[in-house]
């Protein structure tokens, strides 16, 4: 189980204005600023759960993952993974977790991935028979084939990512921290990796905590999501619940088969998109039966689809709203001070 | 322990595999090794061309100091330097994250991460110079002296390794430490001369502050049978104390590791 209580991480960073004079001045007098990367974040994740970590760039997702993996020491608060404190780097814990970072590589550049695997086998002290069995399983699941014997520098980005995943999983970790594992990959490779993560989770009852810029990854893999913004946890729960809370209206998309006036469409719901004959309406949930009846009846539409609003749209609205509220409260405080 | 030995074996095998990929390097390194040996010997021949002793050291004895210097440098350039240069690069790029994620001691893991196998030629060259020095002396070292000489060679290497770890630990805070390593290399260059050559403050600096005497002069004196037991013990103890200090600083550095952003 992963447990974070009031987890906080602050970084002290040096700030200076651009230009030579500012650079010279900074030699004598430094100005530091405290960046609150993670602020009082608390959550629990049970064994075998698949949890998505969402938030805009710089929200604190990667920092939180690094705190959970023991790479960073918390400024305050507490974190445990399977009962261990990660920052103390207990070998028992390190032998049962893994962190995959889409933008960093652990494969040895000049040698084939098989050499990195041999190194990891020695590091994690994996018995030969178990190592061979795991590698065979990973080779099958990830369709590695002969990739493991090609020098890493000759692999494509997608091939390298698959080999990275294998390197990270050879010791059969029970907890997977995946930080943008599909970044830069094409759609087919994204699907393959997504599918692999789900199967690994089911086969080994592994806990998965995933961050991704691709909402589809999170939607497809994670029933539960944590949303973090400016270091603070702003939502923890079911993905569908978040969608319902933020935007309960449905999206009704269809193709017109005859000319329909704008007024007629506006009466059914708010028009979000109209491109030629393709239309998307925003409709209040309780009015769906009536609207669908009208679309399929007198209006004779084709290709009718009823969907939840896209997650990207919801998050954009969520982060925008949070920022507006903060700006308003700061403005009110400033106004009160004068 | 078994795990670390196996790990060492894998790291060595991989470095040799990498080195084998560039066979031409073997010839270049062999030629470089011979050239460096000539360059290292030249000042000594010039110096002793006109006098029999310098600060109480005759030419064959000074050659033993030079052999130790070459030996320590071969180990540093063959094992310590490549690994720690790689460490600095890992810290800069954030790949050091993967080191901290492994269930083994991070310092041991990075200290043997890369070897330059061809540097074994330099080590053989150093042994050759030592043999030549004893041929000039007309007799070999006594077995006891040889044993202490070899033990102090090991502690000398550890002292140099500790200084490198201190430099590497600094890179957790300052990231760029090229100048520091150049300075360390330049200071180590003085270890080719017996410490008695230096006078006053310099001798104190090279004995206690940056203990190049521990790396070459004292081991050479032990091999020549000219080192008393107290100094031998102090020399080994000093090296181990430096190693302990480097370990403490390393651990503090790890705590302040901020990991490059993704």
PDB file of N, CA, C and O in Angstrom, chain A residues 186-226:
ATOM      1  N   UNK A 186       4.326   6.649 -31.250  1.00  0.00           N
ATOM      2  CA  UNK A 186       3.177   6.717 -32.147  1.00  0.00           C
ATOM      3  C   UNK A 186       1.990   5.979 -31.523  1.00  0.00           C
ATOM      4  O   UNK A 186       2.129   5.286 -30.510  1.00  0.00           O
ATOM      5  N   UNK A 187       0.814   6.133 -32.136  1.00  0.00           N
ATOM      6  CA  UNK A 187      -0.414   5.604 -31.539  1.00  0.00           C
ATOM      7  C   UNK A 187      -0.346   4.091 -31.336  1.00  0.00           C
ATOM      8  O   UNK A 187      -0.743   3.577 -30.280  1.00  0.00           O
ATOM      9  N   UNK A 188       0.201   3.376 -32.330  1.00  0.00           N
ATOM     10  CA  UNK A 188       0.255   1.913 -32.223  1.00  0.00           C
ATOM     11  C   UNK A 188       1.112   1.490 -31.028  1.00  0.00           C
ATOM     12  O   UNK A 188       0.740   0.588 -30.261  1.00  0.00           O
ATOM     13  N   UNK A 189       2.228   2.180 -30.868  1.00  0.00           N
ATOM     14  CA  UNK A 189       3.127   1.845 -29.759  1.00  0.00           C
ATOM     15  C   UNK A 189       2.504   2.237 -28.415  1.00  0.00           C
ATOM     16  O   UNK A 189       2.645   1.525 -27.420  1.00  0.00           O
ATOM     17  N   UNK A 190       1.794   3.359 -28.401  1.00  0.00           N
ATOM     18  CA  UNK A 190       1.082   3.766 -27.170  1.00  0.00           C
ATOM     19  C   UNK A 190       0.102   2.689 -26.748  1.00  0.00           C
ATOM     20  O   UNK A 190       0.033   2.308 -25.575  1.00  0.00           O
ATOM     21  N   UNK A 191      -0.644   2.179 -27.734  1.00  0.00           N
ATOM     22  CA  UNK A 191      -1.635   1.142 -27.436  1.00  0.00           C
ATOM     23  C   UNK A 191      -0.948  -0.116 -26.909  1.00  0.00           C
ATOM     24  O   UNK A 191      -1.423  -0.740 -25.952  1.00  0.00           O
ATOM     25  N   UNK A 192       0.190  -0.473 -27.533  1.00  0.00           N
ATOM     26  CA  UNK A 192       0.907  -1.690 -27.132  1.00  0.00           C
ATOM     27  C   UNK A 192       1.373  -1.562 -25.680  1.00  0.00           C
ATOM     28  O   UNK A 192       1.232  -2.505 -24.886  1.00  0.00           O
ATOM     29  N   UNK A 193       1.903  -0.395 -25.341  1.00  0.00           N
ATOM     30  CA  UNK A 193       2.436  -0.211 -23.981  1.00  0.00           C
ATOM     31  C   UNK A 193       1.298  -0.162 -22.967  1.00  0.00           C
ATOM     32  O   UNK A 193       1.381  -0.757 -21.886  1.00  0.00           O
ATOM     33  N   UNK A 194       0.213   0.492 -23.347  1.00  0.00           N
ATOM     34  CA  UNK A 194      -0.965   0.561 -22.487  1.00  0.00           C
ATOM     35  C   UNK A 194      -1.485  -0.845 -22.190  1.00  0.00           C
ATOM     36  O   UNK A 194      -1.758  -1.213 -21.043  1.00  0.00           O
ATOM     37  N   UNK A 195      -1.570  -1.628 -23.239  1.00  0.00           N
ATOM     38  CA  UNK A 195      -2.062  -3.003 -23.121  1.00  0.00           C
ATOM     39  C   UNK A 195      -1.130  -3.818 -22.231  1.00  0.00           C
ATOM     40  O   UNK A 195      -1.566  -4.598 -21.370  1.00  0.00           O
ATOM     41  N   UNK A 196       0.169  -3.598 -22.423  1.00  0.00           N
ATOM     42  CA  UNK A 196       1.149  -4.336 -21.619  1.00  0.00           C
ATOM     43  C   UNK A 196       1.013  -4.002 -20.135  1.00  0.00           C
ATOM     44  O   UNK A 196       1.014  -4.892 -19.281  1.00  0.00           O
ATOM     45  N   UNK A 197       0.865  -2.717 -19.835  1.00  0.00           N
ATOM     46  CA  UNK A 197       0.763  -2.298 -18.428  1.00  0.00           C
ATOM     47  C   UNK A 197      -0.473  -2.936 -17.780  1.00  0.00           C
ATOM     48  O   UNK A 197      -0.410  -3.439 -16.654  1.00  0.00           O
ATOM     49  N   UNK A 198      -1.579  -2.952 -18.524  1.00  0.00           N
ATOM     50  CA  UNK A 198      -2.808  -3.543 -17.961  1.00  0.00           C
ATOM     51  C   UNK A 198      -2.595  -5.037 -17.679  1.00  0.00           C
ATOM     52  O   UNK A 198      -2.943  -5.547 -16.624  1.00  0.00           O
ATOM     53  N   UNK A 199      -1.971  -5.721 -18.643  1.00  0.00           N
ATOM     54  CA  UNK A 199      -1.777  -7.172 -18.465  1.00  0.00           C
ATOM     55  C   UNK A 199      -0.802  -7.466 -17.330  1.00  0.00           C
ATOM     56  O   UNK A 199      -0.982  -8.405 -16.569  1.00  0.00           O
ATOM     57  N   UNK A 200       0.246  -6.633 -17.219  1.00  0.00           N
ATOM     58  CA  UNK A 200       1.216  -6.839 -16.130  1.00  0.00           C
ATOM     59  C   UNK A 200       0.521  -6.641 -14.779  1.00  0.00           C
ATOM     60  O   UNK A 200       0.720  -7.401 -13.840  1.00  0.00           O
ATOM     61  N   UNK A 201      -0.308  -5.605 -14.714  1.00  0.00           N
ATOM     62  CA  UNK A 201      -1.053  -5.302 -13.484  1.00  0.00           C
ATOM     63  C   UNK A 201      -1.953  -6.477 -13.101  1.00  0.00           C
ATOM     64  O   UNK A 201      -2.002  -6.899 -11.937  1.00  0.00           O
ATOM     65  N   UNK A 202      -2.627  -7.039 -14.085  1.00  0.00           N
ATOM     66  CA  UNK A 202      -3.548  -8.145 -13.792  1.00  0.00           C
ATOM     67  C   UNK A 202      -2.794  -9.423 -13.449  1.00  0.00           C
ATOM     68  O   UNK A 202      -3.146 -10.137 -12.522  1.00  0.00           O
ATOM     69  N   UNK A 203      -1.722  -9.690 -14.188  1.00  0.00           N
ATOM     70  CA  UNK A 203      -0.989 -10.937 -13.981  1.00  0.00           C
ATOM     71  C   UNK A 203      -0.246 -10.965 -12.643  1.00  0.00           C
ATOM     72  O   UNK A 203      -0.152 -11.996 -12.004  1.00  0.00           O
ATOM     73  N   UNK A 204       0.296  -9.826 -12.236  1.00  0.00           N
ATOM     74  CA  UNK A 204       1.129  -9.801 -11.022  1.00  0.00           C
ATOM     75  C   UNK A 204       0.480  -9.036  -9.868  1.00  0.00           C
ATOM     76  O   UNK A 204       1.123  -8.808  -8.859  1.00  0.00           O
ATOM     77  N   UNK A 205      -0.740  -8.614 -10.042  1.00  0.00           N
ATOM     78  CA  UNK A 205      -1.451  -7.810  -9.045  1.00  0.00           C
ATOM     79  C   UNK A 205      -0.580  -6.637  -8.589  1.00  0.00           C
ATOM     80  O   UNK A 205      -0.411  -6.349  -7.388  1.00  0.00           O
ATOM     81  N   UNK A 206       0.031  -5.997  -9.589  1.00  0.00           N
ATOM     82  CA  UNK A 206       0.951  -4.891  -9.290  1.00  0.00           C
ATOM     83  C   UNK A 206       0.187  -3.574  -9.172  1.00  0.00           C
ATOM     84  O   UNK A 206      -0.812  -3.359  -9.854  1.00  0.00           O
ATOM     85  N   UNK A 207       0.673  -2.720  -8.305  1.00  0.00           N
ATOM     86  CA  UNK A 207       0.101  -1.385  -8.165  1.00  0.00           C
ATOM     87  C   UNK A 207       0.722  -0.494  -9.242  1.00  0.00           C
ATOM     88  O   UNK A 207       1.941  -0.546  -9.448  1.00  0.00           O
ATOM     89  N   UNK A 208      -0.102   0.291  -9.911  1.00  0.00           N
ATOM     90  CA  UNK A 208       0.421   1.150 -10.987  1.00  0.00           C
ATOM     91  C   UNK A 208       0.019   2.596 -10.717  1.00  0.00           C
ATOM     92  O   UNK A 208      -1.149   2.887 -10.484  1.00  0.00           O
ATOM     93  N   UNK A 209       1.001   3.458 -10.720  1.00  0.00           N
ATOM     94  CA  UNK A 209       0.735   4.895 -10.614  1.00  0.00           C
ATOM     95  C   UNK A 209       1.320   5.531 -11.871  1.00  0.00           C
ATOM     96  O   UNK A 209       2.527   5.439 -12.120  1.00  0.00           O
ATOM     97  N   UNK A 210       0.448   6.125 -12.675  1.00  0.00           N
ATOM     98  CA  UNK A 210       0.849   6.556 -14.013  1.00  0.00           C
ATOM     99  C   UNK A 210       0.639   8.052 -14.229  1.00  0.00           C
ATOM    100  O   UNK A 210      -0.407   8.587 -13.865  1.00  0.00           O
ATOM    101  N   UNK A 211       1.636   8.714 -14.783  1.00  0.00           N
ATOM    102  CA  UNK A 211       1.404  10.073 -15.252  1.00  0.00           C
ATOM    103  C   UNK A 211       1.549  10.046 -16.770  1.00  0.00           C
ATOM    104  O   UNK A 211       2.379   9.305 -17.295  1.00  0.00           O
ATOM    105  N   UNK A 212       0.723  10.795 -17.448  1.00  0.00           N
ATOM    106  CA  UNK A 212       0.833  10.824 -18.908  1.00  0.00           C
ATOM    107  C   UNK A 212       0.207  12.097 -19.444  1.00  0.00           C
ATOM    108  O   UNK A 212      -0.774  12.600 -18.898  1.00  0.00           O
ATOM    109  N   UNK A 213       0.814  12.599 -20.521  1.00  0.00           N
ATOM    110  CA  UNK A 213       0.221  13.760 -21.182  1.00  0.00           C
ATOM    111  C   UNK A 213      -0.950  13.323 -22.048  1.00  0.00           C
ATOM    112  O   UNK A 213      -1.775  14.129 -22.441  1.00  0.00           O
ATOM    113  N   UNK A 214      -0.958  12.017 -22.368  1.00  0.00           N
ATOM    114  CA  UNK A 214      -2.024  11.510 -23.233  1.00  0.00           C
ATOM    115  C   UNK A 214      -3.186  11.048 -22.359  1.00  0.00           C
ATOM    116  O   UNK A 214      -3.088  10.046 -21.663  1.00  0.00           O
ATOM    117  N   UNK A 215      -4.282  11.813 -22.421  1.00  0.00           N
ATOM    118  CA  UNK A 215      -5.445  11.493 -21.595  1.00  0.00           C
ATOM    119  C   UNK A 215      -5.949  10.090 -21.885  1.00  0.00           C
ATOM    120  O   UNK A 215      -6.450   9.404 -21.002  1.00  0.00           O
ATOM    121  N   UNK A 216      -5.797   9.673 -23.153  1.00  0.00           N
ATOM    122  CA  UNK A 216      -6.296   8.346 -23.527  1.00  0.00           C
ATOM    123  C   UNK A 216      -5.625   7.254 -22.694  1.00  0.00           C
ATOM    124  O   UNK A 216      -6.245   6.266 -22.324  1.00  0.00           O
ATOM    125  N   UNK A 217      -4.329   7.440 -22.406  1.00  0.00           N
ATOM    126  CA  UNK A 217      -3.610   6.462 -21.562  1.00  0.00           C
ATOM    127  C   UNK A 217      -4.311   6.341 -20.220  1.00  0.00           C
ATOM    128  O   UNK A 217      -4.569   5.250 -19.724  1.00  0.00           O
ATOM    129  N   UNK A 218      -4.572   7.489 -19.639  1.00  0.00           N
ATOM    130  CA  UNK A 218      -5.143   7.520 -18.286  1.00  0.00           C
ATOM    131  C   UNK A 218      -6.576   6.980 -18.301  1.00  0.00           C
ATOM    132  O   UNK A 218      -6.954   6.157 -17.474  1.00  0.00           O
ATOM    133  N   UNK A 219      -7.364   7.420 -19.285  1.00  0.00           N
ATOM    134  CA  UNK A 219      -8.755   6.967 -19.373  1.00  0.00           C
ATOM    135  C   UNK A 219      -8.804   5.445 -19.550  1.00  0.00           C
ATOM    136  O   UNK A 219      -9.599   4.752 -18.914  1.00  0.00           O
ATOM    137  N   UNK A 220      -7.915   4.924 -20.426  1.00  0.00           N
ATOM    138  CA  UNK A 220      -7.956   3.490 -20.726  1.00  0.00           C
ATOM    139  C   UNK A 220      -7.444   2.647 -19.571  1.00  0.00           C
ATOM    140  O   UNK A 220      -7.884   1.511 -19.385  1.00  0.00           O
ATOM    141  N   UNK A 221      -6.518   3.183 -18.793  1.00  0.00           N
ATOM    142  CA  UNK A 221      -5.845   2.340 -17.787  1.00  0.00           C
ATOM    143  C   UNK A 221      -6.316   2.554 -16.355  1.00  0.00           C
ATOM    144  O   UNK A 221      -6.267   1.620 -15.553  1.00  0.00           O
ATOM    145  N   UNK A 222      -6.742   3.763 -16.029  1.00  0.00           N
ATOM    146  CA  UNK A 222      -6.876   4.082 -14.607  1.00  0.00           C
ATOM    147  C   UNK A 222      -8.322   4.387 -14.187  1.00  0.00           C
ATOM    148  O   UNK A 222      -8.854   5.440 -14.546  1.00  0.00           O
ATOM    149  N   UNK A 223      -8.932   3.497 -13.391  1.00  0.00           N
ATOM    150  CA  UNK A 223     -10.274   3.783 -12.897  1.00  0.00           C
ATOM    151  C   UNK A 223     -10.279   4.950 -11.898  1.00  0.00           C
ATOM    152  O   UNK A 223     -11.285   5.618 -11.731  1.00  0.00           O
ATOM    153  N   UNK A 224      -9.142   5.156 -11.261  1.00  0.00           N
ATOM    154  CA  UNK A 224      -9.072   6.231 -10.262  1.00  0.00           C
ATOM    155  C   UNK A 224      -8.027   7.261 -10.693  1.00  0.00           C
ATOM    156  O   UNK A 224      -6.980   6.878 -11.211  1.00  0.00           O
ATOM    157  N   UNK A 225      -8.340   8.529 -10.460  1.00  0.00           N
ATOM    158  CA  UNK A 225      -7.315   9.527 -10.800  1.00  0.00           C
ATOM    159  C   UNK A 225      -7.073  10.506  -9.645  1.00  0.00           C
ATOM    160  O   UNK A 225      -7.973  10.815  -8.859  1.00  0.00           O
ATOM    161  N   UNK A 226      -5.833  10.938  -9.596  1.00  0.00           N
ATOM    162  CA  UNK A 226      -5.457  12.007  -8.671  1.00  0.00           C
ATOM    163  C   UNK A 226      -5.146  13.212  -9.555  1.00  0.00           C
ATOM    164  O   UNK A 226      -4.378  13.087 -10.501  1.00  0.00           O
TER     165      UNK A 226
END
